[in-house]
CSV table of C-alpha atoms and ligand atoms in Angstrom, one decimal:
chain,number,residue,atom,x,y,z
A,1,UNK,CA,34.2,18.7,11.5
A,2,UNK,CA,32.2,16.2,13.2
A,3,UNK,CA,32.5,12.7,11.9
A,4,UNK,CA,29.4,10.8,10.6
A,5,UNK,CA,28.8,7.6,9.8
A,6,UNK,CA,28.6,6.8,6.0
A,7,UNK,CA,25.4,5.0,4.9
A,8,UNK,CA,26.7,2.4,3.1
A,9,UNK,CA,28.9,1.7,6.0
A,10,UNK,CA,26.3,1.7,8.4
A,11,UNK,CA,24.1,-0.6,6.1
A,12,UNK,CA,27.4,-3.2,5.9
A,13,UNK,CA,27.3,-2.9,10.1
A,14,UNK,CA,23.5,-3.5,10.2
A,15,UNK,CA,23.1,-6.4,7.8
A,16,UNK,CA,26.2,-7.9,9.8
A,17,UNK,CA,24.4,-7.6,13.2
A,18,UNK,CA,21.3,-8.8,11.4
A,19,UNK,CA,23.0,-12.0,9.6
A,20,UNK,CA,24.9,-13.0,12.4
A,21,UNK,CA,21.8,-12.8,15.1
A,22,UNK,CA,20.1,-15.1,12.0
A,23,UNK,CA,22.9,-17.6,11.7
A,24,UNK,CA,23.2,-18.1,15.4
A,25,UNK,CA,19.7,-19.0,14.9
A,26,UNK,CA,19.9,-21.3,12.5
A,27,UNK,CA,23.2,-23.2,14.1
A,28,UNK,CA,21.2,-23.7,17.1
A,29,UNK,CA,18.3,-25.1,15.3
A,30,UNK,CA,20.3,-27.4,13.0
A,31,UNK,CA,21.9,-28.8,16.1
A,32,UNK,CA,18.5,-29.4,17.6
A,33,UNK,CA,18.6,-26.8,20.3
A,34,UNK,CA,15.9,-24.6,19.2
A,35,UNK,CA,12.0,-25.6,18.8
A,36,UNK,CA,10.0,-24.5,15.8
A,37,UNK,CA,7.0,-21.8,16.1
A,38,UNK,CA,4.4,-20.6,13.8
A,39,UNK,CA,6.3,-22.7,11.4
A,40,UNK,CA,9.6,-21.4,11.7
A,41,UNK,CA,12.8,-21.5,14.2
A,42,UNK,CA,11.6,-19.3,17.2
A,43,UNK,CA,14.2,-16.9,18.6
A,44,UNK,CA,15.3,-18.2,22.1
A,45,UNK,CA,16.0,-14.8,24.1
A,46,UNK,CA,13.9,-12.1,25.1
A,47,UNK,CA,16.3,-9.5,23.6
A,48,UNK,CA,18.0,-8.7,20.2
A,49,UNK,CA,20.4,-6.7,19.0
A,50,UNK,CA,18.5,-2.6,18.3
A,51,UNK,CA,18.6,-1.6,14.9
A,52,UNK,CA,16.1,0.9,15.0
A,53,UNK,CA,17.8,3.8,17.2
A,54,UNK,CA,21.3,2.8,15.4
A,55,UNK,CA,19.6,3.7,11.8
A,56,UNK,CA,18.2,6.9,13.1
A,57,UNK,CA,20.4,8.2,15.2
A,58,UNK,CA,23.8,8.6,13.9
A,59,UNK,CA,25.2,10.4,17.2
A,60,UNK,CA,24.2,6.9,18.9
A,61,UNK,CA,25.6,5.3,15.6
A,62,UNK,CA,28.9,6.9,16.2
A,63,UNK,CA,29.0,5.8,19.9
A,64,UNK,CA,28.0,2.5,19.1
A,65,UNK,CA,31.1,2.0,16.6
A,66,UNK,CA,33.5,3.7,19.1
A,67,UNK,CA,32.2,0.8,21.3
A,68,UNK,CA,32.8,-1.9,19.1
A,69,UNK,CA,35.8,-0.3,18.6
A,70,UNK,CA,36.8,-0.4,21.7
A,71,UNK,CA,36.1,-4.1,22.0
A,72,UNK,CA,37.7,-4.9,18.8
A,73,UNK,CA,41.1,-3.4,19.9
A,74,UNK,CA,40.9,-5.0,23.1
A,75,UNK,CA,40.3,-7.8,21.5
A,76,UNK,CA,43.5,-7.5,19.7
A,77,UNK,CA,45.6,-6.6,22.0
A,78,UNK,CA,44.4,-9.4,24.2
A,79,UNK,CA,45.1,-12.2,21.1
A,80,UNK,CA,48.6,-10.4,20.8
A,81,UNK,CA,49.8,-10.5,24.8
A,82,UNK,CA,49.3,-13.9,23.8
A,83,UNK,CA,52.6,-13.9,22.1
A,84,UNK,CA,54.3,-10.4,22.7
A,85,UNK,CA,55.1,-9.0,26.0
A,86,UNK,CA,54.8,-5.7,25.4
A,87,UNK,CA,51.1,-6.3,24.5
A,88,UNK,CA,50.7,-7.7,27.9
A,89,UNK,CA,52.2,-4.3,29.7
A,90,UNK,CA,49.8,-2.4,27.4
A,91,UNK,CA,46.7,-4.3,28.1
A,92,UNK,CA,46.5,-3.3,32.1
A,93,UNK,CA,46.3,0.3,30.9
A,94,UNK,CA,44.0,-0.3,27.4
A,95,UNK,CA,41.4,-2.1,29.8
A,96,UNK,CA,41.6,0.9,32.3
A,97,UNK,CA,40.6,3.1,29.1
A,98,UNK,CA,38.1,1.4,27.4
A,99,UNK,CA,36.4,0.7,31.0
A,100,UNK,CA,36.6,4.2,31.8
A,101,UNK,CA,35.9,6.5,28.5
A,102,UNK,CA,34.3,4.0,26.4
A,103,UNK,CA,30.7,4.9,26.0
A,104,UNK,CA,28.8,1.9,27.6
A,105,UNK,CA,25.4,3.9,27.6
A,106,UNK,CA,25.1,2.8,24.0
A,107,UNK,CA,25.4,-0.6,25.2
A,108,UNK,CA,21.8,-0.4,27.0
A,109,UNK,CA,20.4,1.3,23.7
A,110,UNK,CA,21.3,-1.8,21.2
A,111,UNK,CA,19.3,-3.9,22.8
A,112,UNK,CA,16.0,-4.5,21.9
A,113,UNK,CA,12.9,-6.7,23.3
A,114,UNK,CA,12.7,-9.6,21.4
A,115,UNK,CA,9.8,-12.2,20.8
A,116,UNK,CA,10.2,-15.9,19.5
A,117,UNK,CA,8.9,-14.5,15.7
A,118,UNK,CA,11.3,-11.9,15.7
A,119,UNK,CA,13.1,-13.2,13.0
A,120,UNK,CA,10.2,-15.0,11.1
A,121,UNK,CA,10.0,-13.8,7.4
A,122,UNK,CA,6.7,-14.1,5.8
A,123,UNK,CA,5.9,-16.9,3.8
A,124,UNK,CA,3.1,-15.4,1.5
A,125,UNK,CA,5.7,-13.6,-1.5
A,126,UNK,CA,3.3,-10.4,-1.3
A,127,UNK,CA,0.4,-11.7,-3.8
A,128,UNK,CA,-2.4,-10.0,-5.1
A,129,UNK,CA,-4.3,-13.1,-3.8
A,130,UNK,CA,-2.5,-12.8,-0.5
A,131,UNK,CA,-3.2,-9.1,-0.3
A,132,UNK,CA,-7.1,-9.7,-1.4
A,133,UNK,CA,-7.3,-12.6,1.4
A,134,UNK,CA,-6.2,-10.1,4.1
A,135,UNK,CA,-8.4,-7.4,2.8
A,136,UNK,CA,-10.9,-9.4,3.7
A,137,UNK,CA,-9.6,-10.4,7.6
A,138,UNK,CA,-9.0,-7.1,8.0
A,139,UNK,CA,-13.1,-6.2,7.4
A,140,UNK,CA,-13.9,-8.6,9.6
A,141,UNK,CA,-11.2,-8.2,12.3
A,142,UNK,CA,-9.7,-5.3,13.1
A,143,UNK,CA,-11.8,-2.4,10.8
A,144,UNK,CA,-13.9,-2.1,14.3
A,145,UNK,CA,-10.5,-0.6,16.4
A,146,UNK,CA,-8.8,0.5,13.6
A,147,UNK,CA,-11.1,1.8,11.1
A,148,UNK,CA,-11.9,1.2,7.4
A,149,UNK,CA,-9.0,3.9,6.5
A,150,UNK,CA,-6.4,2.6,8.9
A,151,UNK,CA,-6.4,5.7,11.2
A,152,UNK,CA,-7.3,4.3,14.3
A,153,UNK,CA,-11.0,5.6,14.6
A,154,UNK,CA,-12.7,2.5,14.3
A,155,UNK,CA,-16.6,2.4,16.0
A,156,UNK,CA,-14.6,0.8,18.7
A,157,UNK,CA,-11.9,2.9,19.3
A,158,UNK,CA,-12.9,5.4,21.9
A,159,UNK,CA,-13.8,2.4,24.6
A,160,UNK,CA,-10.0,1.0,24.6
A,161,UNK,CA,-7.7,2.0,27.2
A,162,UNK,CA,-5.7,3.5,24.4
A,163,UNK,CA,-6.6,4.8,20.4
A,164,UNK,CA,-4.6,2.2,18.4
A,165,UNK,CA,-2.1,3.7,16.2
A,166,UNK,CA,-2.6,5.1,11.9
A,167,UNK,CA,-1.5,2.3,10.5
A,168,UNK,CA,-0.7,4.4,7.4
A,169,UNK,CA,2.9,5.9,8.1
A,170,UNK,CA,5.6,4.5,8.4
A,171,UNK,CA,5.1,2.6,11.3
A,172,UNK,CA,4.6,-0.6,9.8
A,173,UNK,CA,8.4,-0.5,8.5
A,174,UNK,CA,9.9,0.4,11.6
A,175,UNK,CA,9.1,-3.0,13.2
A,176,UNK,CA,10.4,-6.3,12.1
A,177,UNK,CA,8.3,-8.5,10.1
A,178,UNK,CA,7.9,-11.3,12.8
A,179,UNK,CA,7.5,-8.7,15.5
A,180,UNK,CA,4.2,-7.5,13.5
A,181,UNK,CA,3.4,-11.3,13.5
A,182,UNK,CA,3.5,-11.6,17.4
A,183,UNK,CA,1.5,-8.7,18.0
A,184,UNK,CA,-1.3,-9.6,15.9
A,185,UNK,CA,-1.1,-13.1,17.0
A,186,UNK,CA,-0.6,-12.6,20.5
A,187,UNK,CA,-1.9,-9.3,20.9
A,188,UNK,CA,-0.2,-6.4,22.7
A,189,UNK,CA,-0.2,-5.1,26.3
A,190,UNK,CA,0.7,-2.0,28.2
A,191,UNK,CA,3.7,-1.8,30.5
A,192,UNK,CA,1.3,-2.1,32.8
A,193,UNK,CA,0.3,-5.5,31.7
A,194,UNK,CA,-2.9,-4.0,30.7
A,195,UNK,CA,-4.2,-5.8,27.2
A,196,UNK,CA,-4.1,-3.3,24.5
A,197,UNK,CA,-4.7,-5.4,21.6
A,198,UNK,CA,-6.7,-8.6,21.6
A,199,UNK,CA,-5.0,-11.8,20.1
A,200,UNK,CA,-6.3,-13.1,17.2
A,201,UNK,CA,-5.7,-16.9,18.1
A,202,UNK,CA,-8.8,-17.3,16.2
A,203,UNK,CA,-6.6,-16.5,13.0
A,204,UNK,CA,-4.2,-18.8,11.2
A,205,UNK,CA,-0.6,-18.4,11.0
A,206,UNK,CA,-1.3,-17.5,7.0
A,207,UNK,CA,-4.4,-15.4,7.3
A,208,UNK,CA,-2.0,-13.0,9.9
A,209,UNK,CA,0.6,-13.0,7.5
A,210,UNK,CA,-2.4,-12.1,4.9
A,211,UNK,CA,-3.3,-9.4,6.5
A,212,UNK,CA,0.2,-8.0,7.1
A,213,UNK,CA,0.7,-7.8,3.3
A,214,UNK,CA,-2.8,-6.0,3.2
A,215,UNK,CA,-1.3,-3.6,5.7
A,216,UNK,CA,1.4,-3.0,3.7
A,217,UNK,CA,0.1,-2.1,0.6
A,218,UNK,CA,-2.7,0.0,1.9
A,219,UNK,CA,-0.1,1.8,4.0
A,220,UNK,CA,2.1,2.4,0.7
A,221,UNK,CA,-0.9,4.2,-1.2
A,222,UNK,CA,-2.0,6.2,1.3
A,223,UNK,CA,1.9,7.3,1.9
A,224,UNK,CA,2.1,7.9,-1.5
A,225,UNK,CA,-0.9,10.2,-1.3
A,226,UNK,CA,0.2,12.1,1.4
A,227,UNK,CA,3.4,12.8,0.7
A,228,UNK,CA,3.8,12.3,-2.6
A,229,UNK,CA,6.6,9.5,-2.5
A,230,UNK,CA,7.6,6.0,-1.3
A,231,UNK,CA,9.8,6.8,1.7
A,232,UNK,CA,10.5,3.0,1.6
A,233,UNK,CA,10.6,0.9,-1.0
A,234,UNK,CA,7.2,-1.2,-2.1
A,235,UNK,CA,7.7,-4.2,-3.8
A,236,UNK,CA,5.3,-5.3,-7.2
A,237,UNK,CA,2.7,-7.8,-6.0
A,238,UNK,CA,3.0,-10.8,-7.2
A,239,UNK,CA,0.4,-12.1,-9.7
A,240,UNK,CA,-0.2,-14.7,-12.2
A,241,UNK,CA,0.4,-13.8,-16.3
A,242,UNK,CA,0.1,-14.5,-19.4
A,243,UNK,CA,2.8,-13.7,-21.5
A,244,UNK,CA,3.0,-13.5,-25.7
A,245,UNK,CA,7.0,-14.2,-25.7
A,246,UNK,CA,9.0,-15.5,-23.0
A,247,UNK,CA,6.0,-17.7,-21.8
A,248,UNK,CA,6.4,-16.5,-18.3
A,249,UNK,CA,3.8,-17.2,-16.1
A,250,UNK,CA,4.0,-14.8,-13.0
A,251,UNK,CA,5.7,-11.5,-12.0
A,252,UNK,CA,8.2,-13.5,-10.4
A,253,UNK,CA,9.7,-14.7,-13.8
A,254,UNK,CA,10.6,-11.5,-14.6
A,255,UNK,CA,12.9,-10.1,-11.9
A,256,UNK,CA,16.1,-8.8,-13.5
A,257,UNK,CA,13.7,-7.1,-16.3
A,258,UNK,CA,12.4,-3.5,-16.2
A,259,UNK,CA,8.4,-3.4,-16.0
A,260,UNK,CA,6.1,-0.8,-17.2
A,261,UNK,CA,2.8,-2.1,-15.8
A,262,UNK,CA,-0.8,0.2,-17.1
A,263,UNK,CA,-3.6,0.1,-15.2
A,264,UNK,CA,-6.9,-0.4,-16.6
A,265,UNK,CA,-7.5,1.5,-20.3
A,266,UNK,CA,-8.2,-0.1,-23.2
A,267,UNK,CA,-6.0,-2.4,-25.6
A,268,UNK,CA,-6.1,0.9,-28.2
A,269,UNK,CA,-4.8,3.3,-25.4
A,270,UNK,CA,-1.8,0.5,-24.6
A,271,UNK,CA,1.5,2.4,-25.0
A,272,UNK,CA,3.8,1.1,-28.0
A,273,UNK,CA,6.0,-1.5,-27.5
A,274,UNK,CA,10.0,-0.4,-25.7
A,275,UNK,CA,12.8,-2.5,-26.0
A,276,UNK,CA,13.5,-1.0,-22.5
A,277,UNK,CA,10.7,-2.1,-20.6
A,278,UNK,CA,8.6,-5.2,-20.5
A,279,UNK,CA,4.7,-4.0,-20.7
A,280,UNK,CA,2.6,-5.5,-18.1
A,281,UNK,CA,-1.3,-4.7,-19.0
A,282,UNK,CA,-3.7,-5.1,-15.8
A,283,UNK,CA,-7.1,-5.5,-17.5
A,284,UNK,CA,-9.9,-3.8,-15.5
A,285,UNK,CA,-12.2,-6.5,-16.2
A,286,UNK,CA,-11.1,-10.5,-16.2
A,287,UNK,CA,-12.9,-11.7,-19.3
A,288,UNK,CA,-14.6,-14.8,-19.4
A,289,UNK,CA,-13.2,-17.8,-20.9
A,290,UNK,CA,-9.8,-17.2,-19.0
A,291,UNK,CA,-6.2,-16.8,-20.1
A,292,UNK,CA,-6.1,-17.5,-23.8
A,293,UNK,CA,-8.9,-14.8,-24.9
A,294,UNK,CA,-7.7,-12.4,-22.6
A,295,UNK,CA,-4.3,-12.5,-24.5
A,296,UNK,CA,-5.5,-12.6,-27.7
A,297,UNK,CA,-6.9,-8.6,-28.3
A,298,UNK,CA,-3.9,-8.0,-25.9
A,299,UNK,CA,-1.5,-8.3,-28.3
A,300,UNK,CA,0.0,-4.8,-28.0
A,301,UNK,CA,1.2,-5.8,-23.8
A,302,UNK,CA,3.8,-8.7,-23.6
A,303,UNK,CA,2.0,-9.6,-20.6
A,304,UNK,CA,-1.5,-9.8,-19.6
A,305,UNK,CA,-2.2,-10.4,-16.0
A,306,UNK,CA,-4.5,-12.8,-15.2
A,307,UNK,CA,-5.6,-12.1,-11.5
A,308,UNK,CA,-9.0,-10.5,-11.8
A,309,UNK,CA,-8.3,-8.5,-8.2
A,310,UNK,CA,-4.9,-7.4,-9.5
A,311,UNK,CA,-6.5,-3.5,-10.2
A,312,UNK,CA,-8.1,-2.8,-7.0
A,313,UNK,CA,-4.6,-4.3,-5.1
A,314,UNK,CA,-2.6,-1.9,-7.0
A,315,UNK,CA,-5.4,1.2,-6.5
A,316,UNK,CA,-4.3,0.3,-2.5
A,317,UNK,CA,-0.8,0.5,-3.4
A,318,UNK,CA,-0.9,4.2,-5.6
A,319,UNK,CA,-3.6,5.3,-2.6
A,320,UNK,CA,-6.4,5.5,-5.0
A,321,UNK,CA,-10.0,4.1,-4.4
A,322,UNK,CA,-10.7,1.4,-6.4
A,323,UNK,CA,-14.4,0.8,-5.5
A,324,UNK,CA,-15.5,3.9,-7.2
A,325,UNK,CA,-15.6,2.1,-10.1
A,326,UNK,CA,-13.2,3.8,-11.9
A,327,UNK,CA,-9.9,3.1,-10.1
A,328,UNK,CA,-6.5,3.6,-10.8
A,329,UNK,CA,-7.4,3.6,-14.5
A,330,UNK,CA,-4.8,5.2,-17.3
A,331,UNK,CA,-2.2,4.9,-14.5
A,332,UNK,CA,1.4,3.2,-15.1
A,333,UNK,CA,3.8,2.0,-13.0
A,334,UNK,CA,7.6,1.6,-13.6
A,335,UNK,CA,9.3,-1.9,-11.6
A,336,UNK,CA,12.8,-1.6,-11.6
A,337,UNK,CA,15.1,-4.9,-12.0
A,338,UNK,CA,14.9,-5.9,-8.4
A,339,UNK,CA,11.1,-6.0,-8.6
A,340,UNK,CA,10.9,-2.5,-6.7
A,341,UNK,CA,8.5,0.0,-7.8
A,342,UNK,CA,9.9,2.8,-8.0
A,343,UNK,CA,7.9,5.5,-10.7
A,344,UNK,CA,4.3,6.1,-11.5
A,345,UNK,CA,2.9,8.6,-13.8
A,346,UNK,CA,-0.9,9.9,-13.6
A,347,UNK,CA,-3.8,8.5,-16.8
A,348,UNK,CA,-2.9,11.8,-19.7
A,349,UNK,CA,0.5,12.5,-17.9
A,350,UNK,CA,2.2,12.2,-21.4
A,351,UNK,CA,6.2,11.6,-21.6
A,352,UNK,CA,7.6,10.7,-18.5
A,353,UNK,CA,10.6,12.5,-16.3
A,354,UNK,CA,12.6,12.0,-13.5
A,355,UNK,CA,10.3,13.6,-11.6
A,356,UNK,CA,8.0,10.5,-11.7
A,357,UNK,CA,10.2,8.5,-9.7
A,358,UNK,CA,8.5,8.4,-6.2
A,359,UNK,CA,10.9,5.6,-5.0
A,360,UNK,CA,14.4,7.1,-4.7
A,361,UNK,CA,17.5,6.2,-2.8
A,362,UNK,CA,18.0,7.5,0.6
A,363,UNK,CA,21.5,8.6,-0.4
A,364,UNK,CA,21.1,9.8,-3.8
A,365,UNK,CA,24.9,10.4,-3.6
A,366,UNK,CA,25.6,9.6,-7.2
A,367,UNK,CA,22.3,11.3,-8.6
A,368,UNK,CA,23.6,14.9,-10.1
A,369,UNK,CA,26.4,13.1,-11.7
A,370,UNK,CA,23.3,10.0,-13.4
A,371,UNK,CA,21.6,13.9,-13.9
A,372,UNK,CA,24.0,14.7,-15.7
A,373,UNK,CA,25.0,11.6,-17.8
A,374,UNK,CA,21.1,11.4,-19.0
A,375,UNK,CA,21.4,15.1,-19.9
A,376,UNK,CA,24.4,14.7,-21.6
A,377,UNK,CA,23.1,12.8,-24.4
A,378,UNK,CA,21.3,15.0,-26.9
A,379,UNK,CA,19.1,12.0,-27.9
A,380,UNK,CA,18.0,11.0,-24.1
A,381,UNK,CA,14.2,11.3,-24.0
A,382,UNK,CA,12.6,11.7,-20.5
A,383,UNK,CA,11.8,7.7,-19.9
A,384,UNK,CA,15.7,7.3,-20.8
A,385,UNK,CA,16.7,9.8,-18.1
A,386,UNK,CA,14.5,8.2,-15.5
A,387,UNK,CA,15.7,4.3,-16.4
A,388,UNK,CA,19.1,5.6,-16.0
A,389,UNK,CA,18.4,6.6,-12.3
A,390,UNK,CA,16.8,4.0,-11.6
A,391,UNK,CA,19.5,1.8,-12.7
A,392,UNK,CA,21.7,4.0,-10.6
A,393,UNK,CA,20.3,4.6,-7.9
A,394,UNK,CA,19.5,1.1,-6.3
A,395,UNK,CA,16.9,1.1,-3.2
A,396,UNK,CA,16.7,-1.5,-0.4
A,397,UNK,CA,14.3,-1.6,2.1
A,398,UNK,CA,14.6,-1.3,6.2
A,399,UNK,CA,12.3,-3.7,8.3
A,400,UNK,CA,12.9,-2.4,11.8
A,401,UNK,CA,15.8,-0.6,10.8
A,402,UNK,CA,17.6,-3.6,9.5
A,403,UNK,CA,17.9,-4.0,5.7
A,404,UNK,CA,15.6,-6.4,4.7
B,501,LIG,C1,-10.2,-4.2,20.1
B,501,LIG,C2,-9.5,-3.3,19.2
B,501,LIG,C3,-8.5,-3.8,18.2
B,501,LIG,C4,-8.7,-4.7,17.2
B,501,LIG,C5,-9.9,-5.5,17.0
B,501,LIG,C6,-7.5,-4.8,16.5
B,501,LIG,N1,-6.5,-3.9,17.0
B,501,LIG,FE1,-4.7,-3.6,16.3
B,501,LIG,N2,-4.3,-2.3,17.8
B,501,LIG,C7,-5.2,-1.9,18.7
B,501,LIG,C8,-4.6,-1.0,19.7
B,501,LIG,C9,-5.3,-0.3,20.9
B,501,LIG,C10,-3.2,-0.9,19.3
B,501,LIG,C11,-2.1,-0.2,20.0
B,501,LIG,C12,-1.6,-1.1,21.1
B,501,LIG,C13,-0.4,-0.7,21.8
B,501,LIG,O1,0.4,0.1,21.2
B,501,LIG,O2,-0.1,-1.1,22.9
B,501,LIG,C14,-3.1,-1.7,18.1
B,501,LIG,C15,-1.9,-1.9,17.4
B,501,LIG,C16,-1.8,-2.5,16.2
B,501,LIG,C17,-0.6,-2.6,15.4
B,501,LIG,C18,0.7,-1.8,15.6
B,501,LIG,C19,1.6,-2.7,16.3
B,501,LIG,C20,2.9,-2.1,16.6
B,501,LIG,O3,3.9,-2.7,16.4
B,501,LIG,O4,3.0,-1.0,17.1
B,501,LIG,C21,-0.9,-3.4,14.3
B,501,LIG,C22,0.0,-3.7,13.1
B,501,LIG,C23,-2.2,-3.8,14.5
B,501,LIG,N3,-2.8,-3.3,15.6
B,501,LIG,C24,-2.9,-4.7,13.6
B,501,LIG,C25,-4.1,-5.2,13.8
B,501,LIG,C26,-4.7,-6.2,12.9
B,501,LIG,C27,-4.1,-6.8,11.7
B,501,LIG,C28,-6.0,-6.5,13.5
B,501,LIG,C29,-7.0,-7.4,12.9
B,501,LIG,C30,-6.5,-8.8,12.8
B,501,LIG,C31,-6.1,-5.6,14.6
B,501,LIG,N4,-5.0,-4.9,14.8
B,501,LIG,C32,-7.2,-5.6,15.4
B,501,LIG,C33,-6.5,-2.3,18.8
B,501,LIG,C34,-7.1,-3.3,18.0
């Protein structure tokens, strides 16, 4: 039977390479031996370790661990000749080995081009105003390459030397944060050296990372549309509240709780209080005199949000226009305890299921067995049966094949 690599274990390998590239990083810089760019320590080398081909493919996966391996018992053996002198007898033979039937072509595969952002994590915290801002950049910037639906058919397109790319699968997770950055920064070019994509120098270093998060969550609708799940992991946009209880003032406050957030409706339609679930309400209309009124007919949601662009951020999000007029109205969304949103159900849906969660675990190893647990109590309601997967079944994301 051939052997494959265990996620989890692969995951464990991957963070590893990922936190060690990051630390090297930040020993250099603390010792002064790395300059800071677009605010943050830039990467000194022009390669990095691959975590895209690794996370794919698990026949390159299994070659790279024989490698390291490999290098790991050498490494052994060599710290033990030290001492023993058997060791050293063996080692002669262990080098011929490893040089000889180790598989070095993997070697060439886990590297990666690197740029000076690679690393960079964004600094905005995914905000509905953030989101909103980059909305905007992108009308003004890039909708004439890349089109108002992020296909790549702008009124521009057809005079480049290539068609840029949908921006609506999942490309925008297989690459690292800080690459994205670069490219929208800098711009891209062909092997070539012919320019591809302009650089937006023009931009500030927060209006890129703006338009990223715009990216992002337009990208999650419309994969959400088309295929009818979240592939990866989409986190809840931050936004500002107003809570009757805990007092909590943004989304933020309330990571470790469950979330039920309802779109649009009115305070009548609000869905009775669960000692499960916080209630988030996202009012379709911000009503004058700010926070306080808005609370007060509110009084069946714990929260209110406050951001008046909230609904048409989360309409990108569940890949549902917003602008005609309606929007995602009637819809609810379940976050999960690490501020992952992971189930939605449709306006008139009625109970929820399991089958609502569109965010699941890439290894839902454990998932018959939670099945079975929620079915197993005769009391478990549908809601119940979907927390308890949820709870379960835990979901990170992968930015450029790396956990991010
Ligand atoms: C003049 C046309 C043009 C404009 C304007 C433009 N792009 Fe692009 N974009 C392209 C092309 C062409 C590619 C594909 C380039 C390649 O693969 O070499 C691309 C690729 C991309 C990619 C994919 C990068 C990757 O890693 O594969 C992203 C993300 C992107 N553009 C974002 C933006 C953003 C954000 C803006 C506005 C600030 C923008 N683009 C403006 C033409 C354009």
């Amino acid at each position: 039977m051939a052997w494959t690599v265990p996620a989890d274990w692969l995951d464990t390998v991957l963070a590893l390479a990922q936190r060690s590239q990051q630390a090297l990083q930040a020993a250099l810089h603390s010792v002064g031996l790395l300059t800071d760019v677009h605010g943050q320590p830039a990467w000194p080398w022009a390669q990095r370790l691959a975590a895209e081909v690794l996370a794919q493919e698990p026949q390159l996966a299994r070659q790279a661990t024989a490698l390291l391996a490999c290098m790991l018992g050498l490494g052994v053996l060599a710290l033990l000749a030290l001492r023993w002198r058997w060791a050293r007898w063996a080692l002669a033979p262990a080098l011929l080995l490893v040089a000889t039937a180790a598989p070095w072509s993997a070697l060439a595969l886990l590297q990666a081009p690197a740029v000076p952002t690679s690393w960079h994590r964004s600094p905005t915290g995914f905000t509905v105003q953030s989101i909103t801002q980059g909305a905007h950049i992108y009308q003004q910037q890039c909708v004439r390459c890349h089109g108002a639906d992020g296909k790549g058919e702008g009124p521009d397109a057809a005079r480049l030397p290539m068609w840029p790319p949908t921006l609506n699968g999942s490309l925008l997770w297989k690459r690292l944060e800080g690459e994205l950055f670069w490219r929208v920064r800098h711009g891209m070019h062909s092997a070539a050296g012919v320019q591809t994509m302009p650089a937006f120098a023009n931009l500030t270093d927060e209006q890129v990372w703006q338009v990223l998060d715009y990216l992002q969550a337009y990208a999650a609708g419309q994969l959400l549309r088309d295929t009818g799940a979240w592939a990866q992991p989409v986190r809840m946009p931050q936004a500002r509240l107003h809570c009757r209880n805990t007092g909590a003032t943004s989304v933020r406050q309330l990571q470790g709780q469950r979330l039920r957030v309802v779109l649009g409706g009115s305070v009548d339609a609000l869905p009775p209080d669960d000692p499960r679930l916080v209630t988030l309400w996202v009012p379709a209309q911000a009503v004058a005199g700010g926070a306080a009124e808005l609370a007060d007919p509110a009084d069946q949601a714990e929260c209110v949000v406050q951001d008046p662009q909230a609904l048409p951020v989360l309409a990108w999000v569940l890949g549902q226009a917003a602008n005609d007029g309606k929007g995602p109205q009637g819809s609810q969304m379940l976050v999960d305890r690490n501020g992952w949103l992971r189930a939605r159900s449709s306006p008139g849906q009625g109970d929820w299921s399991e089958d609502d969660l569109v965010c699941r675990a890439s290894a839902p190893s454990n998932a018959t067995t939670t099945r079975l647990a929620a079915s197993a109590s005769p009391d478990a309601d549908g809601l119940e049966a979907l927390i308890r997967r949820m709870d379960a079944e835990p979901v990170r994301p992968r930015r450029g094949g790396f956990p991010h």
